[in-house]
XYZ file of C-alpha atoms in Angstrom:
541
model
C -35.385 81.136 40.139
C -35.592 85.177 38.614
C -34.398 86.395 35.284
C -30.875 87.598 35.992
C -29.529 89.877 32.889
C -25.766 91.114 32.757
C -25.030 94.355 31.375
C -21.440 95.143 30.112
C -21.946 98.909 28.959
C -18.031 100.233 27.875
C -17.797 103.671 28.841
C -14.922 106.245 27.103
C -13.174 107.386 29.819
C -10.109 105.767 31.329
C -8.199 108.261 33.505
C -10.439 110.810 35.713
C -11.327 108.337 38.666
C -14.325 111.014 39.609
C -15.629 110.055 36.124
C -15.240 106.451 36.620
C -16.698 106.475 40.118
C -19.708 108.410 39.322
C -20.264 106.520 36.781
C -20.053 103.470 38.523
C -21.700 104.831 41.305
C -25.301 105.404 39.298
C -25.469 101.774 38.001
C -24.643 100.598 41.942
C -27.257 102.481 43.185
C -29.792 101.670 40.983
C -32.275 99.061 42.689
C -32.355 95.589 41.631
C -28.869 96.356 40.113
C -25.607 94.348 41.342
C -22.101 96.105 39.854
C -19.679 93.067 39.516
C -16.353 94.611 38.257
C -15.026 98.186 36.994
C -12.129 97.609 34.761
C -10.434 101.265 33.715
C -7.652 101.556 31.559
C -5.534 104.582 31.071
C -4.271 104.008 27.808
C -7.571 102.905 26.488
C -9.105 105.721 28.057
C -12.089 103.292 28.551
C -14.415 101.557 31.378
C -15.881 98.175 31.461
C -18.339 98.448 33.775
C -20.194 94.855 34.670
C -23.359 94.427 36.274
C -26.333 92.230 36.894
C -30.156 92.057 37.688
C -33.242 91.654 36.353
C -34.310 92.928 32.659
C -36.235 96.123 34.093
C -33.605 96.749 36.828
C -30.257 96.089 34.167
C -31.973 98.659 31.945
C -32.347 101.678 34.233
C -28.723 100.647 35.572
C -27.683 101.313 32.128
C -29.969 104.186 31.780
C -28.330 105.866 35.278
C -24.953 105.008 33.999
C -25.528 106.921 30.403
C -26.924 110.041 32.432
C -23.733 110.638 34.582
C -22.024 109.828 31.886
C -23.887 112.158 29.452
C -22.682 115.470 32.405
C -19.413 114.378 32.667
C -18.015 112.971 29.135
C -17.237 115.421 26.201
C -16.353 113.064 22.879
C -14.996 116.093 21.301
C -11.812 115.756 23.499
C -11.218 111.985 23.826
C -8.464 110.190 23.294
C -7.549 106.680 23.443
C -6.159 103.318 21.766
C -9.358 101.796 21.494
C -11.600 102.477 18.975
C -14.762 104.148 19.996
C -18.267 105.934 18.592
C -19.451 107.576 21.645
C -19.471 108.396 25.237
C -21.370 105.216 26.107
C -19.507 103.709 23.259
C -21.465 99.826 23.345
C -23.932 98.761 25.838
C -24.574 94.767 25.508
C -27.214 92.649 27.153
C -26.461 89.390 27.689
C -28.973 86.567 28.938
C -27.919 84.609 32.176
C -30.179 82.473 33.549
C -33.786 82.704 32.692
C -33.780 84.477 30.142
C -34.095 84.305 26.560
C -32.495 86.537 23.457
C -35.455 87.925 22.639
C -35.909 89.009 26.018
C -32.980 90.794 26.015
C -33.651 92.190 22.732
C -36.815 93.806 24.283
C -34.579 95.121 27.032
C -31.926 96.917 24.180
C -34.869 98.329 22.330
C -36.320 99.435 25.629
C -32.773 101.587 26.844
C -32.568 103.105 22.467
C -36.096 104.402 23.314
C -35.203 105.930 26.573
C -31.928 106.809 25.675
C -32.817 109.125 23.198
C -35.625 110.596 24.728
C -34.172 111.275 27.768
C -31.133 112.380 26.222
C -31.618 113.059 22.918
C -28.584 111.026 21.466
C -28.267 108.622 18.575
C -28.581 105.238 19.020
C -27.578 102.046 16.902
C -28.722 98.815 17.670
C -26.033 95.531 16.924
C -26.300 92.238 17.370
C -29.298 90.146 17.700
C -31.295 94.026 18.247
C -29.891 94.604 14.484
C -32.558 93.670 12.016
C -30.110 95.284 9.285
C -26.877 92.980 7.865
C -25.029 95.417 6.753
C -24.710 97.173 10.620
C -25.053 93.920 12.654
C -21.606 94.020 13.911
C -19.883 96.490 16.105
C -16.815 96.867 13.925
C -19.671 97.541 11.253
C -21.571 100.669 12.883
C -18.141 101.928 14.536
C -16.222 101.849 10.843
C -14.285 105.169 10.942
C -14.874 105.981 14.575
C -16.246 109.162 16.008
C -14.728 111.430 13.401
C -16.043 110.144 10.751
C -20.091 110.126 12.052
C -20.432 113.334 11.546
C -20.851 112.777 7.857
C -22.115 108.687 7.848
C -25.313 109.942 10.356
C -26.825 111.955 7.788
C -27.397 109.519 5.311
C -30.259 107.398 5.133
C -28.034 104.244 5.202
C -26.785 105.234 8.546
C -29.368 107.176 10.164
C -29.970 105.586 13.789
C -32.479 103.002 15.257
C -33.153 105.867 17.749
C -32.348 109.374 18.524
C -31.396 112.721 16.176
C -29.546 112.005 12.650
C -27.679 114.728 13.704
C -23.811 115.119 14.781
C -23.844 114.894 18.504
C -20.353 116.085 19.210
C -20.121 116.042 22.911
C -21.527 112.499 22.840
C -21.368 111.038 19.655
C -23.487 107.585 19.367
C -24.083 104.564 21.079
C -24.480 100.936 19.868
C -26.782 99.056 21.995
C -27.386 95.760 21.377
C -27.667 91.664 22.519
C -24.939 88.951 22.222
C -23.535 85.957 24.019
C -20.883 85.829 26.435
C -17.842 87.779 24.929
C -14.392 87.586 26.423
C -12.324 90.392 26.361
C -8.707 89.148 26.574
C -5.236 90.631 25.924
C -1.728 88.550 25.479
C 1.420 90.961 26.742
C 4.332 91.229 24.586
C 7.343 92.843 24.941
C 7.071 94.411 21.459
C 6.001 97.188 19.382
C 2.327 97.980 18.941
C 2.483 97.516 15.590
C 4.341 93.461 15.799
C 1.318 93.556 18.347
C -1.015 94.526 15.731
C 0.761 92.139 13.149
C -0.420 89.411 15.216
C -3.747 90.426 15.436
C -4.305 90.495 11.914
C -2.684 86.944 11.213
C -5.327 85.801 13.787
C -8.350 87.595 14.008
C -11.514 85.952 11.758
C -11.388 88.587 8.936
C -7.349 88.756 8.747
C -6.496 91.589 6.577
C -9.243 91.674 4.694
C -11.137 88.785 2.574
C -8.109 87.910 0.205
C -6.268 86.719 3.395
C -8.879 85.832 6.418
C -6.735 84.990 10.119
C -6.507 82.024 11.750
C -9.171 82.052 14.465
C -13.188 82.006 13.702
C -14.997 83.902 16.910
C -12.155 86.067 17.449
C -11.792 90.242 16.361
C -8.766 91.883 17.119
C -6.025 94.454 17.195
C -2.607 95.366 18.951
C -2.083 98.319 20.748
C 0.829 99.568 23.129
C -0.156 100.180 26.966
C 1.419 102.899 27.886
C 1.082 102.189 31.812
C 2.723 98.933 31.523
C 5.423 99.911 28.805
C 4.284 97.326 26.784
C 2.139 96.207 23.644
C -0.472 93.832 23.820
C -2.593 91.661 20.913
C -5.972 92.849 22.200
C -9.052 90.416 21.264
C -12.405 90.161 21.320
C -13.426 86.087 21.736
C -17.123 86.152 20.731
C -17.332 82.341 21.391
C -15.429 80.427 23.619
C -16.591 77.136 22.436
C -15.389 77.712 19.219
C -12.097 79.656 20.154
C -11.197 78.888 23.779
C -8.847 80.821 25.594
C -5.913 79.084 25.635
C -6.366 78.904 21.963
C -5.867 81.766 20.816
C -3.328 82.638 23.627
C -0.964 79.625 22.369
C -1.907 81.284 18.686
C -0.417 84.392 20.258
C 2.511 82.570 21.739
C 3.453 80.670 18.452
C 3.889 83.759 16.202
C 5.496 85.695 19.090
C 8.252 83.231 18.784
C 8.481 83.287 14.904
C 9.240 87.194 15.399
C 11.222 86.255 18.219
C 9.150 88.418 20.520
C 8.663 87.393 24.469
C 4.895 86.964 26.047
C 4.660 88.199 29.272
C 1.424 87.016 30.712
C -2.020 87.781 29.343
C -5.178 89.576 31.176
C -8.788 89.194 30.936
C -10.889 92.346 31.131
C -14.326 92.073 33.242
C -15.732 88.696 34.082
C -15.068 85.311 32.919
C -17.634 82.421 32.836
C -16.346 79.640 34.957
C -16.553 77.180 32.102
C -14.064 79.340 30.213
C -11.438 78.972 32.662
C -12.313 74.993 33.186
C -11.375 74.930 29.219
C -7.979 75.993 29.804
C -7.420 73.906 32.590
C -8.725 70.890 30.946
C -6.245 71.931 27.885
C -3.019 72.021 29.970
C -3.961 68.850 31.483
C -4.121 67.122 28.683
C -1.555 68.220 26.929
C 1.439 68.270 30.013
C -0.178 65.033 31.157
C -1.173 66.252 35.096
C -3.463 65.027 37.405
C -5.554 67.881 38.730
C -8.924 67.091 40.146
C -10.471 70.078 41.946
C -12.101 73.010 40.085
C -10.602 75.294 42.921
C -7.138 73.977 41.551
C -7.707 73.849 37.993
C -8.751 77.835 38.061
C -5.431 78.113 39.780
C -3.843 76.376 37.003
C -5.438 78.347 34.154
C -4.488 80.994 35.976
C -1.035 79.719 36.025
C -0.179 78.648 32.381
C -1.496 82.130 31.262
C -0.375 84.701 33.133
C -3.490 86.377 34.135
C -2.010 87.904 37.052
C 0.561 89.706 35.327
C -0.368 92.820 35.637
C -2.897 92.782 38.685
C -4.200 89.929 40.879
C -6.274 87.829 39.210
C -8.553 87.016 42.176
C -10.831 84.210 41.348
C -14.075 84.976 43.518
C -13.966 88.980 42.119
C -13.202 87.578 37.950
C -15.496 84.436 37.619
C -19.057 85.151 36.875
C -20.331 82.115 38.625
C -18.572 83.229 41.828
C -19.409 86.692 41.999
C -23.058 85.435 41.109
C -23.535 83.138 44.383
C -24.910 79.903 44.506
C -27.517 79.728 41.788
C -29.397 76.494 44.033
C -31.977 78.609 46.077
C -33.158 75.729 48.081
C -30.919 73.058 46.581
C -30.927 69.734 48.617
C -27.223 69.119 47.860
C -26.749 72.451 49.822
C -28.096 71.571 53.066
C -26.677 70.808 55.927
C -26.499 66.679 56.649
C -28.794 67.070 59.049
C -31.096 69.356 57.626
C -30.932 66.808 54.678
C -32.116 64.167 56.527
C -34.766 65.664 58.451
C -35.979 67.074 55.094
C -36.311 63.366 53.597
C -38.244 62.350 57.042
C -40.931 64.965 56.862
C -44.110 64.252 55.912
C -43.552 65.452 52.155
C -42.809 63.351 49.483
C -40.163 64.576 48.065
C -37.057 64.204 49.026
C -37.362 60.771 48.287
C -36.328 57.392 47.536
C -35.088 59.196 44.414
C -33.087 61.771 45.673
C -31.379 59.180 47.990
C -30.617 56.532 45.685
C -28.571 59.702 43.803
C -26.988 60.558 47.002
C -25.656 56.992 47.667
C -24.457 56.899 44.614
C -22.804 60.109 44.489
C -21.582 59.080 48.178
C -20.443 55.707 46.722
C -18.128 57.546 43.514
C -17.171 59.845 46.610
C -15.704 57.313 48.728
C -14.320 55.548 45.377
C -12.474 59.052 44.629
C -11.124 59.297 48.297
C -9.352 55.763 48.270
C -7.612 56.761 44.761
C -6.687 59.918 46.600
C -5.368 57.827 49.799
C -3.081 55.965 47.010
C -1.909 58.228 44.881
C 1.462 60.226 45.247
C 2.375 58.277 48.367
C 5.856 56.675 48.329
C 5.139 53.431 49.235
C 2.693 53.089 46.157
C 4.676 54.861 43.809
C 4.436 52.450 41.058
C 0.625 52.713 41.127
C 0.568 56.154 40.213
C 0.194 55.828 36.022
C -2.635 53.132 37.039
C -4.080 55.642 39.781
C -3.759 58.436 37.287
C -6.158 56.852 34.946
C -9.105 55.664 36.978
C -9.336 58.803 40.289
C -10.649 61.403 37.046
C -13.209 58.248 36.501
C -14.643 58.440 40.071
C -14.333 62.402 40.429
C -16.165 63.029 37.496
C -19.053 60.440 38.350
C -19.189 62.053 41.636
C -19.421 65.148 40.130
C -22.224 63.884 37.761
C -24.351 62.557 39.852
C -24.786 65.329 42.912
C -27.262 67.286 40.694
C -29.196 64.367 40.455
C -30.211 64.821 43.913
C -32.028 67.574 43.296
C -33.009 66.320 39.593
C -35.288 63.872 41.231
C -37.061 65.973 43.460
C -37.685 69.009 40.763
C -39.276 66.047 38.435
C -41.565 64.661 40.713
C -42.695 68.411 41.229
C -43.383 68.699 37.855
C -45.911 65.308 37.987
C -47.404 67.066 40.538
C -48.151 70.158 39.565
C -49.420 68.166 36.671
C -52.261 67.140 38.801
C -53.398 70.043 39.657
C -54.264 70.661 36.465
C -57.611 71.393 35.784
C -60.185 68.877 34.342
C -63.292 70.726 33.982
C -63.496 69.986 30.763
C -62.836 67.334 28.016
C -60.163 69.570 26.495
C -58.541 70.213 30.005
C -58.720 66.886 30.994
C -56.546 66.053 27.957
C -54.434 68.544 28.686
C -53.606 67.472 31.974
C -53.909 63.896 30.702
C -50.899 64.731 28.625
C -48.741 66.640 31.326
C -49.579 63.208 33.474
C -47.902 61.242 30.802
C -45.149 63.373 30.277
C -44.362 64.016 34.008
C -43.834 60.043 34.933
C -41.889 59.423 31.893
C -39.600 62.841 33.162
C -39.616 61.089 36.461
C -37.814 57.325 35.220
C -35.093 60.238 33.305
C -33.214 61.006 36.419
C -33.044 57.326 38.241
C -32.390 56.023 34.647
C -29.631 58.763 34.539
C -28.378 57.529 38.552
C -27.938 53.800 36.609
C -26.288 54.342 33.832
C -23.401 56.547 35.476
C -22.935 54.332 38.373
C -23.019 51.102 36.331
C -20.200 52.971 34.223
C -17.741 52.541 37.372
C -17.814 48.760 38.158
C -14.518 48.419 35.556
C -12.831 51.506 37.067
C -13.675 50.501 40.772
C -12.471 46.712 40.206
C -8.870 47.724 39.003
C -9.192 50.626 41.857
C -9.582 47.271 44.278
C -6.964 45.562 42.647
C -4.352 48.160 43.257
C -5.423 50.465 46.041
C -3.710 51.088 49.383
C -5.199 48.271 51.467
C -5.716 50.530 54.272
C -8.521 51.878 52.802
C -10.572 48.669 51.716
C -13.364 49.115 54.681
C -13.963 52.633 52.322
C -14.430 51.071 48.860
C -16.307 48.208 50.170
C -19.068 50.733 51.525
C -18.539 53.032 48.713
C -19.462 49.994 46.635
C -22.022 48.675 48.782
C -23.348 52.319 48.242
C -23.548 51.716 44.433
C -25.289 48.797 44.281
C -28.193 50.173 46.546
C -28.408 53.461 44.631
C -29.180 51.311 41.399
C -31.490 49.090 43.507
C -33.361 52.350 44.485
C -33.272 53.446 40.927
C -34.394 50.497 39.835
C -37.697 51.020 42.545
C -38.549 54.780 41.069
C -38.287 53.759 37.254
C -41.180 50.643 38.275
C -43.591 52.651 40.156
C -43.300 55.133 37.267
C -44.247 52.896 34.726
C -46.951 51.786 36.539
C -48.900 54.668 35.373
C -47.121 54.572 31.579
C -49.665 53.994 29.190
C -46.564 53.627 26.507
C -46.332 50.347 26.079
C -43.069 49.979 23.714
C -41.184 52.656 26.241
C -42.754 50.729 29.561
C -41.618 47.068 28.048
C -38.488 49.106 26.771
C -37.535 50.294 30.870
C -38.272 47.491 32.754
C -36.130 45.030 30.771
C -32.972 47.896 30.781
C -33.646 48.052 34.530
C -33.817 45.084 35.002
C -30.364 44.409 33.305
C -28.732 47.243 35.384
C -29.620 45.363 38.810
C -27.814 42.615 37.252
C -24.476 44.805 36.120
C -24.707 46.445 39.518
C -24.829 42.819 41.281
C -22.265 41.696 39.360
C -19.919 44.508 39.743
C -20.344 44.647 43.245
C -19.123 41.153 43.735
C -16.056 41.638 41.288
C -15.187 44.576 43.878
C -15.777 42.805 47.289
C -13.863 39.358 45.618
C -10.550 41.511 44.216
C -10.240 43.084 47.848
C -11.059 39.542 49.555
C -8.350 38.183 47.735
C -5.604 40.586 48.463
C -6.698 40.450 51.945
C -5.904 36.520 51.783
C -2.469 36.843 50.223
């Protein structure tokens, strides 16, 4: 699996398409470079560009970006609502799979090198580049703007990580730099820009100053009026969407709105959007409206929904979502074969896929089937009463279904790791120990992901009982194999974990293992009979 990279460099023009295309045009064409979005705005007078690709290949897109730029922006002319520094105003790496921080701080030292001496302009680094407190932050390096660097450049507190300490006029600076995932996300208000801006400050992190901090940690902000849509909008900046999700601080948004008796017309994220982000606000509104939404497809559609992202444009799912735009990150993922392919993979003469990676994909097959008979009950007329009970235990199934595909392919990347433990070398004593050590380490890896398979299908047996007491009979053929499926899987778990610890020279964990396995064959036997007696007795009634 490579090092992918994303690269969000915000450009300061807006309004000349020519700009923004050629722009855009030097980062596409830049090998190993994939350009994801392009997200103008007029009354910004500003470009998010978006792209992806390896570290070398995301810092020569960025590179190729800053030199069209660098012909065709002149910083002594700009205008705009959002505050800005320079022509290639911030340039952020951002680590995506494979790839550490540090990594990417190498690749934002490597584009302040080249930037100014290819271009002789100044460059600041922010974020985890800075290794200065007092200019970590972008709001730090950018205080005053562009008219006031004329005079903060020269001094030595201020003088750049790169490039002249000299006024640049026609480009100003740059602040390059590494951080997490950052959403860029504006609520609509029919307002003024300054009730927008009110709103900002009451719940940005640092408020209006630090006598009176806002509401939200994770979140900078400001208001602004958009002069294309004749409307203002609370414009933030949220640096962590664990810590402030999205629907957060749009309900934030929506609560002092009202109190100032102000409407919200939608809201709009800018650029790309992890998947996760969206799940968040889905998850939210289900919980607190009390729905029943299983399918990620659907509960995109509903975050989509409850806040208005497609207000002003489309909000088209496959173009927004990181995930989607990225492709399937599973390059030769088992769950992503075709049946067939599947099975002929697990009857070649390899030895992986295995026992493993079937007894996941029974049991995954078994939650399946236990998801499709909730689904076969719920919401039909004849079974309306069971729809609170129905409500309760389908997310049960769905999620262990969910849970348990990876496992599949957990298995088989385990057992590659034993085995690429023994061919180690063992030349020596010290090798020998080595590899001695990755042996040990590799079969206890290997009893994770059947352990893992046990403990989520022995979860069910509750949830799949009341399921039998209460389902549409029609489908009772369906849970019986889906449960017959459940009790094999954790038989077949229960035969990787023991040929694993045959080679365990733990003792405590070994002893430890076997007895919890052997426990889990009971549960599983147990359950399975609860299931196949609740459904023999309604069948007799």
């Amino acid at each position: 699996m490579h090092q992918v990279v994303e690269c969000v460099p915000n450009f300061s023009e807006g309004r000349d398409q020519k700009v923004i295309d050629a722009i855009a045009t030097a980062i596409r064409d830049t090998v190993g470079c994939t350009l994801l979005d392009v997200d103008p705005g007029a009354s910004t007078n500003r470009t998010v560009y978006t792209f992806v690709g390896d570290p070398e290949a995301v810092v020569k897109g960025a590179l190729n970006g800053a030199k069209a730029a660098h012909r065709l922006i002149d910083m002594a002319v700009h205008k705009g609502e959002h505050p800005r520094l320079g022509a290639m105003d911030v340039c952020p790496f951002i680590p995506v799979r494979d790839i550490t921080v540090a990594e990417c701080v190498s690749c934002a030292k490597q584009l302040g090198h080249l930037l100014a001496s290819e271009l002789d302009v100044p460059v600041y680094l922010y974020g985890a580049a800075s290794s200065r407190d007092y200019r970590k932050t972008v709001a730090q390096i950018r205080a005053g703007e562009y008219e006031a660097l004329a005079t903060r450049i020269k001094t030595a507190e201020w003088e750049p990580d790169f490039g002249p300490s000299n006024f640049v006029p026609q480009w100003g600076a740059t602040m390059v730099g590494v951080r997490q995932f950052l959403i860029a996300y504006n609520v609509n208000l029919i307002a003024t820009k300054e009730q927008a801006h009110r709103i900002a400050l009451n719940i940005r992190e640092r408020g209006r100053g630090k006598s009176e901090p806002g509401r939200l940690p994770a979140v900078q902000g400001m208001g602004w009026w958009l002069e294309e849509a004749n409307m203002a909008q609370v414009s933030l900046n949220l640096t962590d969407h664990d810590v402030t999700p999205i629907h957060l601080a749009y309900e934030e948004v929506c609560k002092d709105a009202a109190a100032l008796s102000l409407p919200v017309v939608g809201s709009e994220i800018v650029g790309l959007v992890p998947l996760r982000a969206l799940l968040q606000v889905a998850e939210f509104y289900i919980k607190r409206d009390g729905l029943l939404v299983l399918e990620e497809g659907q509960k995109v559609r509903l975050a989509i929904s409850k806040l208005g992202l497609s207000s002003l444009k489309p909000f088209v799912p496959k173009e927004r979502v990181i995930e989607y735009r990225l492709g399937s990150t599973s390059s030769g993922s088992l769950v992503r074969l075709p049946t067939e392919s599947f099975v002929r993979a697990v009857g070649a003469r390899t030895p992986a896929p295995g026992g493993g990676s079937v007894a996941a994909l029974l049991a995954a097959l078994g939650a399946a089937l236990g998801t499709m008979v909730g689904q076969m009950t719920y919401g039909k007329r004849q079974f309306e009463p069971l729809d609170a009970t129905i409500r309760q235990l389908l997310p049960i199934v769905h999620d262990a279904m969910n849970n348990l595909l990876p496992l599949v392919d957990a298995d088989a990347a385990t057992f590659k790791q034993y085995m690429d433990a023994l061919k180690l070398p063992k030349r020596t004593a010290e090798e020998e120990a080595v590899r001695d050590q990755a042996l040990q380490e590799g079969l206890l890896k290997a009893t994770q992901v059947p352990y893992s398979v046990v403990k989520e299908v022995n979860y069910l047996w509750p949830t799949l009982v009341q399921l039998a007491r209460v389902c549409n009979m029609g489908t009772a053929s369906d849970l019986q194999v889906g449960a017959r499926c459940l009790e094999t899987s954790v038989w077949g778990a229960y035969y990787n974990v023991a040929i694993n610890l045959q080679g365990l020279r733990d003792t405590a964990r070994k002893e430890e293992l076997e007895t919890e396995m052997k426990e889990a064959v009971r549960v599983a036997q147990e359950g399975l009979q609860m299931v196949l007696s609740a459904l023999a007795q309604r069948k007799n009634e």
